[in-house]
Short mmCIF file of C-alpha atoms and ligand atoms in Angstrom, two decimals:
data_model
loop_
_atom_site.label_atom_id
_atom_site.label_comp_id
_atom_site.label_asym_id
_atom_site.label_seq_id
_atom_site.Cartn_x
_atom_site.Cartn_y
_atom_site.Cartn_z
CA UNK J 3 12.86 -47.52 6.05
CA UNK J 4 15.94 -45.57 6.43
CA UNK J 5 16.03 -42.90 3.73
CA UNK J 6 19.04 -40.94 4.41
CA UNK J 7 22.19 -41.83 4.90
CA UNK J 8 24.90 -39.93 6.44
CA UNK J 9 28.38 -41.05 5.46
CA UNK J 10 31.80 -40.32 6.41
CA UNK J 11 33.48 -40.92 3.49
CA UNK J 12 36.87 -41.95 2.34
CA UNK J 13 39.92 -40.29 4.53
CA UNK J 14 40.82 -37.02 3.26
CA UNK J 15 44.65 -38.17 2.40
CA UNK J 16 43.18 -41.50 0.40
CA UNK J 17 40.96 -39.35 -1.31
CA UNK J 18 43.45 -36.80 -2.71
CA UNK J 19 45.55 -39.72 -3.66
CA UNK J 20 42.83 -41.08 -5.45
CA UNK J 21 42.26 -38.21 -7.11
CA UNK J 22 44.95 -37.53 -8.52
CA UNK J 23 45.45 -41.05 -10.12
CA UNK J 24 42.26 -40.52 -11.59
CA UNK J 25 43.44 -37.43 -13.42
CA UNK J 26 46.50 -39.29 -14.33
CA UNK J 27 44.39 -41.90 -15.75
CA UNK J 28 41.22 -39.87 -17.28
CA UNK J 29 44.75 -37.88 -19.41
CA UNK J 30 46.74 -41.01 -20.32
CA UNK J 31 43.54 -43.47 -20.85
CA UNK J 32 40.24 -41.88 -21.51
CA UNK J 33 40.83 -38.65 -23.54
CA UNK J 34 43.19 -40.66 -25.91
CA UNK J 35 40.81 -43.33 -26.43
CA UNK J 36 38.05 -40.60 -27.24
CA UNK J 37 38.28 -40.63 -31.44
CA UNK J 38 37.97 -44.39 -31.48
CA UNK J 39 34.86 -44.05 -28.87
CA UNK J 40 33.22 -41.43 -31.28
CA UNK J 41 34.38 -43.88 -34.07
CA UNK J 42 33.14 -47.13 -33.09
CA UNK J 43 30.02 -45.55 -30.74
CA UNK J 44 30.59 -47.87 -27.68
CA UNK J 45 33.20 -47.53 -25.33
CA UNK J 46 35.65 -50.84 -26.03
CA UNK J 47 35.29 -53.56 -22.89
CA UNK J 48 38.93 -53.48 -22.67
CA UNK J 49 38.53 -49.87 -21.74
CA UNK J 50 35.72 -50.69 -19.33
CA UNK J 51 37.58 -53.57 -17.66
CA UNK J 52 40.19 -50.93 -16.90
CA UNK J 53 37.51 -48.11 -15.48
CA UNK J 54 36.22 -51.30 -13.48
CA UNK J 55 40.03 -52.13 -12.52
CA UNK J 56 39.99 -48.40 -11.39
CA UNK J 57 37.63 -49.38 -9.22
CA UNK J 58 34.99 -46.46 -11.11
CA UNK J 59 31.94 -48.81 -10.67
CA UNK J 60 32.22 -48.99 -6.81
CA UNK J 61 32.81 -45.77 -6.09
CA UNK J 62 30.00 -44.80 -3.69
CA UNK J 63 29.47 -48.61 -2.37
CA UNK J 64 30.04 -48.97 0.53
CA UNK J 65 33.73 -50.64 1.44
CA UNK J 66 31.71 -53.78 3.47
CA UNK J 67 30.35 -54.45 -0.05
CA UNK J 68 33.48 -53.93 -1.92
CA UNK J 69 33.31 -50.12 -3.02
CA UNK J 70 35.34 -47.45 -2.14
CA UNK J 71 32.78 -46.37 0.18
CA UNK J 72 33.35 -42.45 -1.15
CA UNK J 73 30.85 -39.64 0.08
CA UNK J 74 28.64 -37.90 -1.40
CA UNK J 75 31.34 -35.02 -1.84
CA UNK J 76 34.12 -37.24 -2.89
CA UNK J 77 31.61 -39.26 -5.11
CA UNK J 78 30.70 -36.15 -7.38
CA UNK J 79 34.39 -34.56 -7.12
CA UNK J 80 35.37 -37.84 -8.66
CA UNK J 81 32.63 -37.62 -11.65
CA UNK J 82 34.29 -34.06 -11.85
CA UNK J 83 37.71 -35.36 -12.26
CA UNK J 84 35.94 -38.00 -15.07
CA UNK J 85 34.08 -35.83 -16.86
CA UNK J 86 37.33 -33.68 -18.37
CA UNK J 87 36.82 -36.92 -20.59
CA UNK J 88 34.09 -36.90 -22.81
CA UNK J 89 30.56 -38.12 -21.31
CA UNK J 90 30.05 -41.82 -21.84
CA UNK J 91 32.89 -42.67 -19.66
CA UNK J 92 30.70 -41.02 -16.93
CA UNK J 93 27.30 -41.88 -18.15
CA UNK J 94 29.09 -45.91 -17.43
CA UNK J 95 29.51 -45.61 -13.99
CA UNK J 96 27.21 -43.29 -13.23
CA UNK J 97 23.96 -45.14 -12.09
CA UNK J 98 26.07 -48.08 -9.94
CA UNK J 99 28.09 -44.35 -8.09
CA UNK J 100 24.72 -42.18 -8.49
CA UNK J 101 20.59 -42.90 -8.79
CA UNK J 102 20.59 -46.51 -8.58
CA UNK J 103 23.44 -47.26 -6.38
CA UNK J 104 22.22 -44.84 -4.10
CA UNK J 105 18.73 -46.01 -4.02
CA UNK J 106 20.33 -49.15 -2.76
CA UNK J 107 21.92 -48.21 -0.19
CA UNK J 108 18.75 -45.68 1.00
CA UNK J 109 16.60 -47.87 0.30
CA UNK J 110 17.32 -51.77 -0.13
CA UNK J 111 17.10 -54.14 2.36
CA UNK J 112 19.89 -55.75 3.54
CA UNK J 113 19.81 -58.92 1.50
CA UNK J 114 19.42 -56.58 -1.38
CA UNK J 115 22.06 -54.49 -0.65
CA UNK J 116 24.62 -57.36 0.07
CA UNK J 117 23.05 -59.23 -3.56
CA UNK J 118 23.62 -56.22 -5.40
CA UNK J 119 26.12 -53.50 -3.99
CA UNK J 120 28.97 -55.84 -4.91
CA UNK J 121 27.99 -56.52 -7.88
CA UNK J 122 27.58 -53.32 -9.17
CA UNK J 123 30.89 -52.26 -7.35
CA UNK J 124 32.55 -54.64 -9.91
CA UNK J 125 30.74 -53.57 -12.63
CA UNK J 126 27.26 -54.35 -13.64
CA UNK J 127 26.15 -51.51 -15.40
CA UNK J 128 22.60 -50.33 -13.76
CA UNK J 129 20.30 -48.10 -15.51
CA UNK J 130 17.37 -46.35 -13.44
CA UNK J 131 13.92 -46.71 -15.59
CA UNK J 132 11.61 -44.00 -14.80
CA UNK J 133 10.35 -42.21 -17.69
CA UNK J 134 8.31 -43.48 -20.26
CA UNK J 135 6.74 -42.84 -23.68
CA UNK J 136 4.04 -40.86 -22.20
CA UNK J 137 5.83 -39.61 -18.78
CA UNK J 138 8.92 -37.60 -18.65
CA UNK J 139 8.72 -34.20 -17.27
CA UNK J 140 5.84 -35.47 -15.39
CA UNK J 141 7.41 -38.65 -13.89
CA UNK J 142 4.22 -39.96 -11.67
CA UNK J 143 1.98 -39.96 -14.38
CA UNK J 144 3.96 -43.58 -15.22
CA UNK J 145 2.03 -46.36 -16.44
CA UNK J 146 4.17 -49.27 -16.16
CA UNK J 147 1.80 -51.74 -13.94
CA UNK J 148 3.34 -54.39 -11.13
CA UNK J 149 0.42 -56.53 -10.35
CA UNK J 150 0.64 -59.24 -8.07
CA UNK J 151 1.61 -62.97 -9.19
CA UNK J 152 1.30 -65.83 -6.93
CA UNK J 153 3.96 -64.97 -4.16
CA UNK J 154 5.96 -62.30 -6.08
CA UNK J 155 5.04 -59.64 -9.26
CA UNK J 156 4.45 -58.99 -12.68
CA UNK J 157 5.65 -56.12 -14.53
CA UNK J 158 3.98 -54.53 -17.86
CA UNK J 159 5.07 -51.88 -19.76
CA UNK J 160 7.46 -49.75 -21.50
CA UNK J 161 10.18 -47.64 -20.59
CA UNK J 162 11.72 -44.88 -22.44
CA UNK J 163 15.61 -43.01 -23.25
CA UNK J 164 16.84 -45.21 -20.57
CA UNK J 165 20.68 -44.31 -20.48
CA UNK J 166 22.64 -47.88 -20.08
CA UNK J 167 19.61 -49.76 -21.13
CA UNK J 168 21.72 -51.22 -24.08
CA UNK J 169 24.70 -52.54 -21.96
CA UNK J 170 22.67 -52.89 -18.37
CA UNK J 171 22.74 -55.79 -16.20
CA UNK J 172 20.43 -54.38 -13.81
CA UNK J 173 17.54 -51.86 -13.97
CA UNK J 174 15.61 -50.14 -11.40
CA UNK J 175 12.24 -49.78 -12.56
CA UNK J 176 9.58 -47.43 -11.06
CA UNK J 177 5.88 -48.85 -11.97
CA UNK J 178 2.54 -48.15 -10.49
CA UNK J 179 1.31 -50.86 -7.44
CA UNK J 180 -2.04 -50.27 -7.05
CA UNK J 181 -4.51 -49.54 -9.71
CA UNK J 182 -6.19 -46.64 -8.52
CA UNK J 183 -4.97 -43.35 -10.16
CA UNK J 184 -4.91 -40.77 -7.34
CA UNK J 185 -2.97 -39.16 -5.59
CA UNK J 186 -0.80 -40.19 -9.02
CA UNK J 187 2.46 -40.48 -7.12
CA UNK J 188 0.98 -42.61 -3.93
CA UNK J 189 0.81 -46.02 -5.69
CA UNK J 190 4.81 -45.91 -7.59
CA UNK J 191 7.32 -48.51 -6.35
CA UNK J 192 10.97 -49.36 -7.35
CA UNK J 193 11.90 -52.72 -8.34
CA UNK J 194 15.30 -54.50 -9.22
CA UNK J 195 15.20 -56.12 -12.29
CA UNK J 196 17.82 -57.91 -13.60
CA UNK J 197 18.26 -57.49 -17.45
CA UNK J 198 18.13 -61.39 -18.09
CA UNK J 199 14.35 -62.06 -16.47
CA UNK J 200 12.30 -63.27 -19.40
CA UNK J 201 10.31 -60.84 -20.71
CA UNK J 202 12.51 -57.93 -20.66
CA UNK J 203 13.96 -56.24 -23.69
CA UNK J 204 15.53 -53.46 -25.34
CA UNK J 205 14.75 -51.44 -28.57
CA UNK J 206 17.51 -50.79 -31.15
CA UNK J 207 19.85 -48.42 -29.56
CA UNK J 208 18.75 -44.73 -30.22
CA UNK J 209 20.47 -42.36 -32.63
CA UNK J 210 21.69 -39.42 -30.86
CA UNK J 211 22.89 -35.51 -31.59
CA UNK J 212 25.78 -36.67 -29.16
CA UNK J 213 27.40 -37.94 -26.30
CA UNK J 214 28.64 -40.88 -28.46
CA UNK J 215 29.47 -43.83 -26.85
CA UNK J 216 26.44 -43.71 -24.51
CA UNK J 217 23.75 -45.68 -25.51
CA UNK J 218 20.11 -45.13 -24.85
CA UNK J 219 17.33 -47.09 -25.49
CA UNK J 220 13.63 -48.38 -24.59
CA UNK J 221 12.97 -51.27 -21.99
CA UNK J 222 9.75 -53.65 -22.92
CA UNK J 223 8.79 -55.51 -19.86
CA UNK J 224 6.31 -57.97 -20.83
CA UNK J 225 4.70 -60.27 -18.01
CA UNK J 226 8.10 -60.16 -16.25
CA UNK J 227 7.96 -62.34 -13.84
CA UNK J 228 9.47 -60.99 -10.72
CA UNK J 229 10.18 -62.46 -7.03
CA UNK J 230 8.24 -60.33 -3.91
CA UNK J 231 12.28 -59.46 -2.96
CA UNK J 232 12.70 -57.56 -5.75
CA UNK J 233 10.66 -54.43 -4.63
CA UNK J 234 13.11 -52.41 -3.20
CA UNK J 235 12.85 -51.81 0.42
CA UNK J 236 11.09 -54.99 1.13
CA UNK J 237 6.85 -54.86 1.96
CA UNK J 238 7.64 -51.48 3.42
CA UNK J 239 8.34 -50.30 -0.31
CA UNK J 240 5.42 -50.52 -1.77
CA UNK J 241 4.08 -47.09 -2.35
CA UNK J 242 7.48 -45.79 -1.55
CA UNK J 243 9.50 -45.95 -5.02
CA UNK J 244 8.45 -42.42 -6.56
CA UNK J 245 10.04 -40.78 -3.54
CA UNK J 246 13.07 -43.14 -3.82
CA UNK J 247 12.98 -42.09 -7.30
CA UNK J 248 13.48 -38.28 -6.20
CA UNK J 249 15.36 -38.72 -3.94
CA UNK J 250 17.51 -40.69 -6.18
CA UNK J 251 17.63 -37.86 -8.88
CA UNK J 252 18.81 -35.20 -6.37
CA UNK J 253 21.78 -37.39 -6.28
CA UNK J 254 21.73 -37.92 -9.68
CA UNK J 255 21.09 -34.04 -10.44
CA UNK J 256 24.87 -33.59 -8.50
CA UNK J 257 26.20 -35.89 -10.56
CA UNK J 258 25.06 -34.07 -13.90
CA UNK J 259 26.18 -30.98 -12.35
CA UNK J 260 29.69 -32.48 -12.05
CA UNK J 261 29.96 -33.94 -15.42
CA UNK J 262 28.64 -30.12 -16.70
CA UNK J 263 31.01 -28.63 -14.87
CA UNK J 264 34.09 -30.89 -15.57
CA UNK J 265 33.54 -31.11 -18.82
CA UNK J 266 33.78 -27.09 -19.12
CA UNK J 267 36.44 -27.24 -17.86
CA UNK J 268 37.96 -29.20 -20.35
CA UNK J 269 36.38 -26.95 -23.03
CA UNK J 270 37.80 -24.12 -22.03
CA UNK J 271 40.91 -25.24 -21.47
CA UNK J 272 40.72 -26.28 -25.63
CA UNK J 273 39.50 -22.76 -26.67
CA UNK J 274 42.27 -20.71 -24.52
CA UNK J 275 44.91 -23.37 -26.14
CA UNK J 276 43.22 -22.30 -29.96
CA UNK J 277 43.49 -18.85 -28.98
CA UNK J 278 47.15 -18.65 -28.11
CA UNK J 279 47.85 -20.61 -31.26
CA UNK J 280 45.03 -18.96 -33.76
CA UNK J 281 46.74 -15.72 -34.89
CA UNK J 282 45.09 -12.87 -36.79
CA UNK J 283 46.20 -9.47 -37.77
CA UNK J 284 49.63 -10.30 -37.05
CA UNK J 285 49.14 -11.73 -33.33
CA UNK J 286 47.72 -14.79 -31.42
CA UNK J 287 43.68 -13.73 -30.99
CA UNK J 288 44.52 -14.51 -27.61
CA UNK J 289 45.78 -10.97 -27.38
CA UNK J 290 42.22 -9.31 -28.57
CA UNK J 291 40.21 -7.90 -25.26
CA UNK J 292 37.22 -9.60 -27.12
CA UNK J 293 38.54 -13.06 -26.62
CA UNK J 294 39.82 -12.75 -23.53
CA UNK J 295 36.15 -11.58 -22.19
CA UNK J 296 34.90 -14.67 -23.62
CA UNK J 297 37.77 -17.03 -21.61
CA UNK J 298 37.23 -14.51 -18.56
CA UNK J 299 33.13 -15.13 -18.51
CA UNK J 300 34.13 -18.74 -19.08
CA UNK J 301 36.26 -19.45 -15.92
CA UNK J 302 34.00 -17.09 -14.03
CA UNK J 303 30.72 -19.11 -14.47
CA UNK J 304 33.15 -22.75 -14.55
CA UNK J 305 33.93 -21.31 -10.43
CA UNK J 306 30.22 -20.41 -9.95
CA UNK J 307 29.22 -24.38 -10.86
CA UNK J 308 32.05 -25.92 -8.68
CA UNK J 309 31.45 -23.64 -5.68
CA UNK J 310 27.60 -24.33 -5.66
CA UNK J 311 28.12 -28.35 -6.57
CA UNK J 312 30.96 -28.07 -3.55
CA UNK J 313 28.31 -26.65 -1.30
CA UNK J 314 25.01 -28.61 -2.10
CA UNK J 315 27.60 -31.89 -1.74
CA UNK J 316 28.47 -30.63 1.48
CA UNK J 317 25.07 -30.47 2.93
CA UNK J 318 24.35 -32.96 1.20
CA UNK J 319 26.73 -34.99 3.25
CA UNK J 320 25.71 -33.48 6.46
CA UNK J 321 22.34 -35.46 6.17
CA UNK J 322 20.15 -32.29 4.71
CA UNK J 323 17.94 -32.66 1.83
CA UNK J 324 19.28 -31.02 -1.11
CA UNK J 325 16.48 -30.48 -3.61
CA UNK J 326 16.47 -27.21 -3.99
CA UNK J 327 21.07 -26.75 -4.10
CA UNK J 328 20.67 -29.80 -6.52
CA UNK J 329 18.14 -28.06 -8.96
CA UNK J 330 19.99 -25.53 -9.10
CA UNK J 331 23.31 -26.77 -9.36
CA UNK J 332 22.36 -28.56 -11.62
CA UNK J 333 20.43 -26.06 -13.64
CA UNK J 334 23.49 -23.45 -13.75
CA UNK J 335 26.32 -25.86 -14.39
CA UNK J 336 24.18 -27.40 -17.69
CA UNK J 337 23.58 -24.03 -18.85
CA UNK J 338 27.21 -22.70 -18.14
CA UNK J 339 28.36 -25.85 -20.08
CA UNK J 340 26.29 -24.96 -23.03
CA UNK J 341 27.84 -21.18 -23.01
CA UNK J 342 30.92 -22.20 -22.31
CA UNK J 343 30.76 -25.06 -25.54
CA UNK J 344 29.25 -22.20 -27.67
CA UNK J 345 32.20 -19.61 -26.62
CA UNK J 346 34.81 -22.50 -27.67
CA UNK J 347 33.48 -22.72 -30.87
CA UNK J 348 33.00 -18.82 -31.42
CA UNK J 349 36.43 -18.83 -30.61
CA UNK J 350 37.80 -21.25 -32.96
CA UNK J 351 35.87 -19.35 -35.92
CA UNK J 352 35.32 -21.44 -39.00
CA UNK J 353 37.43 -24.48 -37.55
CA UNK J 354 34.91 -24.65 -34.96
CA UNK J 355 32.18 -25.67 -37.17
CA UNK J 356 34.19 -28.73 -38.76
CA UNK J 357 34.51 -31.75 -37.16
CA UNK J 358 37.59 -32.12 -37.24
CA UNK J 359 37.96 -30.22 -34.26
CA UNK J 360 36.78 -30.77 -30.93
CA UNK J 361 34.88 -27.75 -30.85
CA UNK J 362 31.98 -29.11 -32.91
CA UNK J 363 31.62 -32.25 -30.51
CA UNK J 364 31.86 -30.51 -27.57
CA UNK J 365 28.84 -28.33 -28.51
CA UNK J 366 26.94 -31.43 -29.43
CA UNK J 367 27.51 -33.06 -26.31
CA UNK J 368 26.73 -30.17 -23.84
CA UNK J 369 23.44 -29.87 -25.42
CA UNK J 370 22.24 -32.84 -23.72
CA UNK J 371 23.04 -31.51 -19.86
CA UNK J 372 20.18 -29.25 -20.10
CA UNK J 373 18.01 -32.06 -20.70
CA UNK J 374 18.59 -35.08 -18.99
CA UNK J 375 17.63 -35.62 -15.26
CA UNK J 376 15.42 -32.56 -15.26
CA UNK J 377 15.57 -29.89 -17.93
CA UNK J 378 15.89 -26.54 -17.16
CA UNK J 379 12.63 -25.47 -17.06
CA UNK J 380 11.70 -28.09 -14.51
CA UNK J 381 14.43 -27.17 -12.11
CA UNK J 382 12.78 -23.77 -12.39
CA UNK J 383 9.79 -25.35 -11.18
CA UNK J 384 11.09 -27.31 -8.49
CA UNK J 385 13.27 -24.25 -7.13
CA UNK J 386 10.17 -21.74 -7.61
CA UNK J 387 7.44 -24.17 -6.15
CA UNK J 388 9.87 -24.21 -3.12
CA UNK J 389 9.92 -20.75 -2.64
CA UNK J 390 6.41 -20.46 -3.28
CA UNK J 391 5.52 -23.06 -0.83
CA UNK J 392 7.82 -21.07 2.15
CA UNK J 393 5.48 -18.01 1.46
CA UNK J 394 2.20 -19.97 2.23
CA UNK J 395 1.63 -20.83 -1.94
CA UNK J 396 0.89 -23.84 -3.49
CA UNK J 397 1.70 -23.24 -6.89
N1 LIG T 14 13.04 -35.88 -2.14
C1 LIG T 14 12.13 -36.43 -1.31
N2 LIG T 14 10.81 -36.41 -1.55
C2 LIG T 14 10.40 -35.79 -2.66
C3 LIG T 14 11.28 -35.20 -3.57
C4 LIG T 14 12.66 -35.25 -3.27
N3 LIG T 14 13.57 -34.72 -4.09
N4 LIG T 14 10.58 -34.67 -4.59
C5 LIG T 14 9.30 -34.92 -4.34
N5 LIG T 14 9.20 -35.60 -3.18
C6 LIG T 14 7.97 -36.04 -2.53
C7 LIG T 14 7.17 -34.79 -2.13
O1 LIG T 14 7.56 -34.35 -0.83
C8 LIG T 14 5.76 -35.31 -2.14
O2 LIG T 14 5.49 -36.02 -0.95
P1 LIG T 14 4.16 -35.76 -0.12
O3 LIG T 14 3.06 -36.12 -1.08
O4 LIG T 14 4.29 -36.65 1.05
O5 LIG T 14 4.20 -34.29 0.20
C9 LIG T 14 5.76 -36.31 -3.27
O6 LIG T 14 7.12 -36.73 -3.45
C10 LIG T 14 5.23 -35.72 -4.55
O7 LIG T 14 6.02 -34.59 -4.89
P2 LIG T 14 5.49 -33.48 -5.89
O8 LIG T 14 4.13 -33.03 -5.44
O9 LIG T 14 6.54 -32.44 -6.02
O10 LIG T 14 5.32 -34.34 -7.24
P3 LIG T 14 4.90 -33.90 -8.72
O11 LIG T 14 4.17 -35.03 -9.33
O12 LIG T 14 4.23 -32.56 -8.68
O13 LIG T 14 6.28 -33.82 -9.55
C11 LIG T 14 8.34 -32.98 -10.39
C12 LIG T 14 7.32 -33.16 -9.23
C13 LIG T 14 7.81 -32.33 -11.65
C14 LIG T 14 9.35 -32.08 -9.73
C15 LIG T 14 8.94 -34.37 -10.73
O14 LIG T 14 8.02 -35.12 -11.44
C16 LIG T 14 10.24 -34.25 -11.48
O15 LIG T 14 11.30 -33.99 -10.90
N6 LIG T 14 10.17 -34.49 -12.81
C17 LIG T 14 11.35 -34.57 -13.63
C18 LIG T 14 11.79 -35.99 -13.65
C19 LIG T 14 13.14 -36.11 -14.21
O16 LIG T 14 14.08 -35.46 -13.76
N7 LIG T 14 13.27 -37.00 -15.15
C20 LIG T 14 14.53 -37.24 -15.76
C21 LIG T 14 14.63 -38.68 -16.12
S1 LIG T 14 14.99 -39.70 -14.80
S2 LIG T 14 16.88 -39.81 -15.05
#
C-alpha cells in the first residue's frame, strides 16, 4: 500500500497567483465577516459556499479528482495565507486539504479515492475521529471495536472533541480490528464513514474558551453498519490505520503550525497598529524601547515558525518523513502564537482585557494551538524519543 506520496505540485506562477487572491479574499471576505462568526458561532453557508467557490476544500486533491492538486508546501502556505483570518475558516477546510484528505490519497484505494476525493474537493466537510473519552494523548489505547458483519463491519463506540463532527459529511474513524490487546497499536484500522450511516451520531456541540465558529463534538457509533470497502486501503488496511493515523497527523501537525503562525502574524500586526495609535506621556507607546522589544521578539519568533514550517514542508515534499520537523514546527509555532497573543494584549493595556477589542479573542483562540493535534508536551516526547532512539535508547 503506497504510503507516501511525492507530488509536484501546482506551477510556481499559478501558485503565486493563487496566493495572492487568497489574501485578497481572506481581507475583503473572511476578516470582515469575523464579528458575525463570533456572534452567531457557525460560520454562515453563504460564506462557506464562497470558501468552496474558492476552491478551499480541494486544495490538496489531486486535479484528476477535481482539486487543485497543491503540494504539500503550497498546501500549508495556503492555510498560512487563511489563517490571518480567525481559525474556523481554517479548521473548515482543514481535514478535506490536511489528515483526512491526505489519508486518502496515501492510503485509499482507488475506488475510494475517485468516491471521495471529489467530493471532498467540493466540499464535504471531513473530520478525522481518533481520540476518545479514554484515549487522547495516548491514541492506541482506542477502544472503538470494528467487528466483522456478514460481508462488511460493525463499528461500536464513542469518539471524542472531534473538530467538524457537528457539520461533517464524512469521518475517518480509527477503531481496533482484532480483539486482542497487544502490541496496542497492531490491531487499529481507518474506516470511511459517512455521517448519514444509521447508527452514527453527534453530541450537542461543545462549549469552548474559543476559536468560535468551530464546532466540536462527540461521535456515537452504535452497530454502524459498514460495507468491507470502507476500510481504508482495502484488505491490505486492516492493521494499518494507526500508522495512517500518524502519518496523517504529521500532515496535520504542518497544518497547525501554519494556522499558529499565520495567525501571529495577524496579531502582531494589531498590537504594532495599537501602539502607533495608543499614546502615553505625550507620545505614541510605539516610541517606548519597552514596546518595541515586545514587537521586535514578536516578528523574530513569527520568522523562526515560517522558516522551520518552510523547511519541514520542503522535505516533506521531497518524499522524507517529517515527524520529527513536524513536532517541532508545530510545537514552536503554537507556543510563539501564545506569546505573541499575550504580548498583543500586554500591549494594548486595559483595552486588551475587554472584549471589545481583538486582543482578548486572539488570546482565547491561540490557547487552543498548544493543544490540539499533539500538545506540547507530547511533541517533546516524540522529538526526545527520536533522539533517544538514534543514541541506542528506548525511552
Ligand atoms: N509516521 C509513520 N509511522 C509512525 C508514526 C509516524 N508519524 N508515528 C508512529 N509510527 C509508527 C511507529 O514507527 C511504530 O511502528 P512499528 O511498531 O512498526 O515500529 C508504530 O507506529 C507505533 O509507534 P509508537 O511506538 O511511537 O506509538 P505509541 O503508542 O508509543 O504512541 C505517540 C506514540 C504518543 C507519539 C502517539 O500516540 C501520539 O502522537 N499521540 C498524540 C495523538 C494526537 O496528536 N492526538 C491529537 C488528536 S488527533 S487530531
Amino acid at each position: 500500500m503506497p504510503l507516501v506520496c511525492h507530488d509536484g505540485g501546482m506551477d510556481a506562477e499559478s501558485f503565486a497567483s493563487f496566493a495572492a487572491s487568497l489574501e485578497r479574499f481572506v481581507a475583503e471576505r473572511l476578516i470582515p465577516a469575523e464579528p458575525s462568526v463570533v456572534a452567531a458561532d457557525r460560520i454562515p453557508q453563504s460564506l462557506l459556499a464562497e470558501m468552496r467557490d474558492f476552491g478551499l476544500f480541494g486544495l490538496t486533491v489531486p486535479e484528476a479528482y477535481g482539486g487543485a492538486g497543491m503540494n504539500i508546501s503550497q498546501s500549508v502556505e495556503a492555510i498560512r495565507l487563511l489563517a490571518h483570518a480567525m481559525p474556523a475558516f481554517r479548521s473548515a477546510i482543514t481535514m478535506n486539504v490536511g489528515m483526512v484528505g491526505s489519508a486518502i490519497r496515501r492510503a485509499g484505494t482507488e475506488a475510494q479515492k475517485a468516491e471521495w476525493l471529489p467530493r471532498i474537493a467540493r466540499g464535504t466537510i471531513a473530520c478525522f475521529a481518533l481520540t476518545e473519552p479514554g484515549s487522547g494523548s495516548d491514541a492506541a489505547a482506542l477502544a472503538t471495536r470494528a467487528v466483522r458483519d456478514g460481508g462488511g463491519w460493525r463499528l461500536n463506540g464513542t469518539k471524542r472533541y472531534i473538530t467538524n463532527a457537528p457539520v461533517a459529511g464524512l469521518a475517518l474513524v480509527m477503531a481496533r480490528t482484532h480483539p486482542e490487546p497487544l502490541p496496542k497499536n497492531a490491531h487499529i484500522s481507518a474506516f470511511l464513514v459517512p455521517m448519514d450511516t444509521p447508527g452514527v451520531s453527534r453530541g450537542r456541540p461543545d462549549r469552548k474558551m474559543g476559536q468560535a465558529g468551530a464546532p466540536i463534538a462527540d461521535i456515537l457509533l452504535e452497530d454502524v453498519r459498514l460495507p468491507a470497502d470502507a476500510l481504508l486501503g482495502g484488505p491490505a488496511g486492516e492493521g494499518a490505520g494507526f500508522r495512517i493515523a500518524m502519518q496523517s497527523i504529521d500532515t496535520g501537525r504542518l497544518s497547525v503550525a501554519a494556522a499558529a503562525a499565520g495567525y501571529a502574524r495577524r496579531i502582531l500586526a494589531t498590537a504594532a497598529r495599537y501602539a502607533t495609535e495608543r499614546r502615553a506621556f505625550g507620545t505614541p507607546i510605539a516610541n517606548f524601547q519597552l514596546i518595541q522589544a515586545m514587537l521586535a521578539d514578536s516578528e523574530a519568533e513569527i520568522y523562526a515558525a515560517e522558516c522551520m514550517i518552510a523547511d519541514a514542508c520542503r522535505l516533506a515534499d521531497s518524499g522524507a518523513r517529517v515527524t520529527i520537523e513536524a513536532a517541532a514546527a508545530k510545537m514552536f509555532a503554537s507556543e510563539m502564537c501564545g506569546r505573541v497573543a499575550d504580548r498583543c494584549v500586554q500591549i494594548h493595556g486595559g483595552a486588551g482585557y475587554l472584549a471589545e477589542y481583538e486582543a482578548e479573542r486572539f488570546f482565547r483562540d491561540a490557547r487552543l494551538y498548544r493543544i490540539y493535534e499533539g500538545t506540547t508536551q507530547i511533541l517533546e516526547l516524540v522529538i526526545a524519543r527520536a533522539m533517544l532512539r538514534r543514541l541506542g535508547h528506548e525511552a
